[in-house]
């Protein structure tokens, strides 16, 4: 199978790594990709937001499957353009991607499908905002309605800060605070059948102990030893299948990856958000544990054949990933700093630990040097017989990496490994 992946993050590196290990994949391309993906796939330049350009590239390459990684191209309708060219594509249509593109739309779908989520108000004026904040009380949860790369949400006890964030958005969703641990559960769907993957946990805050601002995600692990073994079945039945059914009944079937961000509250499971694509960094740990070759699974979703897919096979291993971010992330990150230690990890820690690249590129003057090129730079991933071993291996590899001014959390999966 000839496969083209669109995107340039650590999630796309994880997808490309798995695809490169799949014997069914005969040619693998990634556009635009990054310095790490270049080691497993042939890179092509493309404007990932331009549907016509992406579908032209897919035709030129003879792609038999296109996988659209990030949300922005999906919301821009890139999957539709590829589908219109007659090429199977893994990723929802522009209309279906509104499940991620608009928090108000997602709330409406959940209400119609009877999916448990927090109570909320959609507000457009300061008066509505003040009323909603007063109705729920602290802690306040204020979400920009549109796409914001994980940075549009403010959770705070400070009423003024909550109102100020709302004032900076055109339309906001203000909702009830959900207490309890968070779980990310991904499902592959063709619009009818739904196949859940293994759950993972993401660390959204920038600093150890869940302090600091929200980020795109600073680390993740899977499995979740503390979670109820029935969790996946319950979420399939109460969240994933009803949502996929509701989207189909609306005439906008959702195919691709449905990401449920969940809070496990004392009153049961609640959806915090939906995303319309693989999560980053959770994908790095989920794919590290998937034994079934990936290409056939994604192709079956793209062609409406998921019902015939044999059950997925999973490794008993645990996986941990630690994100190394640039100086000042999630603010405006410093870029262009050289990265050292990549060859040492490959020589000393493989195959149990490996580095997935996010914001990296080759130095323009020195093709042997990889430099930082974004906020999240690397996602150092490791597997082990349990979380303790996986996290030891991940942090050992993190210790070999040099990147001036960089930051990473030291407590990824620590509580879960300790059985807390
Ligand atoms: P979202 O972009 O909706 O996933 O929100 C980003 C993060 O903000 C989530 O992962 C949670 O940590 C936090 N958050 C969002 N909504 C709520 C809520 N209703 N209650 C508590 N925390 C929330
Ligand atoms: N890890 C959070 C996200 O992908 O949105």
Coordinates of N, CA, C and O in Angstrom, one line a residue, residues 217-304:
X217 N 0.1 19.4 25.5 CA 0.3 18.1 26.2 C 1.8 17.9 26.4 O 2.6 18.0 25.5
X218 N 2.2 17.6 27.6 CA 3.6 17.5 28.0 C 4.1 16.1 28.2 O 5.3 15.8 28.5
X219 N 3.2 15.1 28.1 CA 3.6 13.7 28.3 C 2.4 12.8 28.4 O 1.2 13.4 28.5
X220 N 2.5 11.5 28.3 CA 1.4 10.6 28.3 C 1.9 9.2 28.7 O 3.1 8.9 28.6
X221 N 0.9 8.4 29.1 CA 1.2 7.0 29.4 C 0.0 6.1 29.1 O -1.1 6.6 29.1
X222 N 0.3 4.8 28.9 CA -0.8 3.8 28.7 C -0.2 2.5 29.1 O 1.0 2.3 28.8
X223 N -0.9 1.5 29.7 CA -2.3 1.6 30.1 C -2.4 2.4 31.4 O -1.4 2.9 31.9
X224 N -3.7 2.4 31.9 CA -4.0 3.1 33.1 C -4.3 2.1 34.2 O -5.5 1.6 34.2
X225 N -3.3 1.7 35.0 CA -3.6 0.6 35.9 C -4.7 0.9 36.9 O -5.3 0.0 37.5
X226 N -5.0 2.2 37.1 CA -5.9 2.6 38.1 C -7.4 2.6 37.6 O -8.3 2.8 38.4
X227 N -7.5 2.5 36.3 CA -8.8 2.7 35.7 C -9.7 1.4 35.8 O -9.1 0.3 35.8
X228 N -11.0 1.6 35.9 CA -11.9 0.5 35.9 C -11.8 -0.3 34.6 O -11.8 0.3 33.5
X229 N -11.6 -1.6 34.7 CA -11.4 -2.4 33.4 C -12.6 -2.3 32.5 O -12.5 -2.6 31.3
X230 N -13.8 -1.9 33.0 CA -15.0 -1.8 32.2 C -15.1 -0.4 31.5 O -16.0 -0.2 30.8
X231 N -14.1 0.5 31.8 CA -14.2 1.8 31.3 C -14.4 1.9 29.8 O -15.2 2.6 29.3
X232 N -13.6 1.2 29.0 CA -13.6 1.3 27.6 C -15.0 0.9 27.0 O -15.6 1.5 26.2
X233 N -15.5 -0.2 27.6 CA -16.8 -0.7 27.1 C -17.9 0.3 27.5 O -18.8 0.6 26.7
X234 N -17.8 0.9 28.6 CA -18.8 1.9 29.1 C -18.8 3.1 28.2 O -19.8 3.6 27.8
X235 N -17.6 3.6 27.9 CA -17.4 4.8 27.0 C -17.9 4.5 25.6 O -18.5 5.3 25.0
X236 N -17.6 3.3 25.1 CA -18.1 2.9 23.8 C -19.6 3.0 23.8 O -20.2 3.6 22.8
X237 N -20.2 2.5 24.8 CA -21.7 2.4 24.8 C -22.4 3.7 25.1 O -23.4 4.0 24.5
X238 N -21.8 4.5 26.0 CA -22.5 5.8 26.4 C -22.0 7.0 25.6 O -22.7 8.0 25.7
X239 N -20.8 7.0 25.0 CA -20.2 8.2 24.4 C -19.9 8.0 22.9 O -20.4 8.7 22.1
X240 N -19.1 7.0 22.6 CA -18.5 6.9 21.2 C -19.6 6.5 20.2 O -19.8 7.2 19.2
X241 N -20.3 5.4 20.5 CA -21.2 4.9 19.5 C -22.4 5.9 19.4 O -22.8 6.2 18.2
X242 N -23.0 6.4 20.5 CA -24.1 7.4 20.3 C -23.7 8.6 19.5 O -24.4 9.1 18.7
X243 N -22.4 9.0 19.7 CA -22.0 10.2 19.0 C -21.8 9.9 17.5 O -22.3 10.7 16.6
X244 N -21.2 8.8 17.2 CA -21.1 8.4 15.7 C -22.5 8.2 15.1 O -22.7 8.6 14.0
X245 N -23.4 7.6 15.8 CA -24.8 7.4 15.3 C -25.4 8.8 15.1 O -26.1 9.0 14.0
X246 N -25.3 9.7 16.0 CA -25.9 11.0 15.9 C -25.3 11.8 14.7 O -26.1 12.4 13.9
X247 N -24.0 11.7 14.5 CA -23.4 12.4 13.3 C -24.0 11.8 12.0 O -24.2 12.5 11.0
X248 N -24.1 10.5 12.0 CA -24.6 9.8 10.7 C -26.1 10.2 10.5 O -26.5 10.6 9.4
X249 N -26.9 10.2 11.6 CA -28.3 10.6 11.4 C -28.5 12.0 11.0 O -29.4 12.4 10.3
X250 N -27.5 12.9 11.3 CA -27.5 14.3 10.8 C -27.1 14.4 9.4 O -27.1 15.5 8.8
X251 N -26.7 13.3 8.8 CA -26.3 13.4 7.4 C -24.8 13.9 7.2 O -24.4 14.2 6.1
X252 N -24.1 13.9 8.4 CA -22.7 14.3 8.3 C -21.9 13.2 9.0 O -21.4 13.4 10.1
X253 N -21.8 12.0 8.4 CA -21.1 10.9 9.1 C -19.7 11.3 9.5 O -19.0 11.9 8.7
X254 N -19.3 10.8 10.7 CA -17.9 11.0 11.1 C -17.1 9.8 10.9 O -17.3 8.7 11.5
X255 N -16.1 9.9 10.0 CA -15.1 8.8 9.9 C -13.7 9.3 10.2 O -13.4 10.4 9.9
X256 N -12.9 8.4 10.7 CA -11.5 8.7 11.1 C -11.3 8.4 12.5 O -11.8 7.4 13.0
X257 N -10.7 9.3 13.2 CA -10.4 9.1 14.7 C -11.3 10.0 15.5 O -11.2 11.2 15.4
X258 N -12.1 9.4 16.4 CA -12.9 10.2 17.3 C -12.2 10.1 18.7 O -12.0 9.0 19.2
X259 N -11.8 11.3 19.2 CA -11.0 11.4 20.4 C -11.9 11.9 21.5 O -12.4 13.0 21.4
X260 N -12.2 11.1 22.5 CA -13.0 11.5 23.6 C -12.0 11.9 24.8 O -11.3 11.0 25.3
X261 N -12.1 13.2 25.2 CA -11.4 13.6 26.4 C -12.4 13.5 27.5 O -13.4 14.2 27.5
X262 N -12.1 12.7 28.5 CA -13.0 12.3 29.6 C -12.6 12.7 30.9 O -11.4 12.7 31.2
X263 N -13.5 13.1 31.8 CA -13.2 13.2 33.2 C -14.0 12.1 33.9 O -15.1 11.9 33.7
X264 N -13.2 11.4 34.8 CA -13.9 10.4 35.6 C -14.3 11.0 37.0 O -13.5 11.1 37.9
X265 N -15.5 11.5 37.0 CA -16.0 12.2 38.2 C -16.6 11.3 39.2 O -16.9 10.1 38.9
X266 N -16.9 11.8 40.4 CA -17.6 11.0 41.4 C -19.0 10.6 40.9 O -19.5 9.6 41.4
X267 N -19.5 11.4 40.0 CA -20.9 11.0 39.5 C -20.8 10.3 38.1 O -21.9 10.1 37.5
X268 N -19.7 9.8 37.7 CA -19.6 9.0 36.5 C -18.7 9.7 35.5 O -18.1 10.8 35.7
X269 N -18.6 9.1 34.3 CA -17.8 9.6 33.2 C -18.5 10.8 32.5 O -19.7 10.7 32.3
X270 N -17.7 11.8 32.3 CA -18.2 13.0 31.5 C -17.3 13.4 30.4 O -16.0 13.3 30.6
X271 N -17.8 13.8 29.3 CA -16.9 14.2 28.2 C -16.5 15.6 28.4 O -17.3 16.5 28.7
X272 N -15.2 15.9 28.4 CA -14.6 17.2 28.5 C -14.6 17.8 27.1 O -14.9 19.0 26.9
X273 N -14.2 17.1 26.2 CA -14.1 17.6 24.8 C -14.0 16.4 23.8 O -13.6 15.3 24.2
X274 N -14.3 16.7 22.6 CA -14.1 15.8 21.5 C -13.0 16.4 20.6 O -12.9 17.6 20.4
X275 N -12.1 15.5 20.1 CA -11.2 16.0 19.0 C -11.5 15.0 17.8 O -12.0 13.9 17.9
X276 N -11.1 15.5 16.6 CA -11.4 14.8 15.4 C -10.2 14.1 14.8 O -10.2 13.8 13.6
X277 N -9.2 13.9 15.6 CA -7.9 13.3 15.1 C -7.2 12.7 16.3 O -7.6 12.8 17.4
X278 N -6.1 12.0 15.9 CA -5.3 11.4 17.0 C -4.8 12.5 17.9 O -4.3 13.5 17.4
X279 N -4.7 12.2 19.2 CA -4.2 13.2 20.2 C -2.7 13.1 20.2 O -2.1 12.1 19.9
X280 N -2.1 14.2 20.6 CA -0.6 14.3 20.7 C -0.4 14.9 22.1 O -0.8 16.0 22.3
X281 N 0.3 14.2 23.0 CA 1.2 13.0 22.8 C 0.6 11.6 23.0 O 1.3 10.7 23.0
X282 N -0.7 11.5 23.2 CA -1.2 10.2 23.6 C -1.0 9.1 22.5 O -0.8 7.9 22.8
X283 N -1.0 9.6 21.2 CA -0.8 8.6 20.1 C 0.5 7.9 20.2 O 0.6 6.7 19.9
X284 N 1.5 8.6 20.7 CA 2.8 8.0 20.8 C 2.8 6.8 21.7 O 3.5 5.8 21.4
X285 N 2.0 6.8 22.8 CA 2.0 5.7 23.7 C 1.0 4.6 23.3 O 1.2 3.4 23.5
X286 N -0.1 5.0 22.7 CA -1.1 4.1 22.2 C -0.5 3.2 21.1 O -0.6 2.0 21.1
X287 N 0.1 3.9 20.1 CA 0.6 3.1 19.0 C 1.8 2.3 19.4 O 2.1 1.2 18.8
X288 N 2.5 2.7 20.4 CA 3.7 1.9 20.9 C 3.2 0.5 21.4 O 3.9 -0.4 21.5
X289 N 1.9 0.4 21.7 CA 1.3 -0.8 22.3 C 0.5 -1.6 21.3 O 0.1 -2.7 21.6
X290 N 0.2 -1.0 20.1 CA -0.7 -1.7 19.1 C 0.2 -2.7 18.3 O 1.1 -2.3 17.7
X291 N -0.3 -3.9 18.4 CA 0.5 -5.0 17.6 C -0.1 -5.2 16.2 O 0.6 -5.6 15.3
X292 N -1.4 -4.9 16.0 CA -2.0 -5.1 14.7 C -1.4 -4.1 13.8 O -1.2 -2.9 14.1
X293 N -0.9 -4.5 12.6 CA -0.3 -3.5 11.6 C -1.3 -2.4 11.3 O -2.5 -2.6 11.1
X294 N -0.8 -1.2 11.3 CA -1.7 0.0 11.4 C -2.4 0.3 10.0 O -3.6 0.8 10.0
X295 N -1.7 0.1 8.9 CA -2.3 0.6 7.6 C -3.6 0.0 7.3 O -4.5 0.7 6.9
X296 N -3.8 -1.3 7.6 CA -5.0 -2.0 7.3 C -6.2 -1.5 8.1 O -7.3 -1.4 7.7
X297 N -5.9 -1.1 9.4 CA -6.9 -0.6 10.3 C -7.4 0.8 9.8 O -8.6 1.0 9.7
X298 N -6.5 1.6 9.4 CA -6.9 3.0 9.0 C -7.6 2.9 7.6 O -8.5 3.7 7.3
X299 N -7.1 2.0 6.8 CA -7.7 1.8 5.4 C -9.1 1.4 5.6 O -10.0 1.8 4.9
X300 N -9.4 0.4 6.5 CA -10.7 -0.1 6.7 C -11.7 1.0 7.1 O -12.8 1.0 6.7
X301 N -11.2 1.9 8.0 CA -12.0 3.0 8.4 C -12.3 3.9 7.2 O -13.4 4.5 7.0
X302 N -11.3 4.1 6.3 CA -11.4 5.0 5.2 C -12.4 4.5 4.2 O -13.0 5.3 3.4
X303 N -12.5 3.2 4.1 CA -13.3 2.6 3.0 C -14.6 2.0 3.5 O -15.4 1.3 2.7
X304 N -14.9 2.2 4.8 CA -16.2 1.7 5.3 C -16.2 0.2 5.6 O -17.3 -0.4 5.6

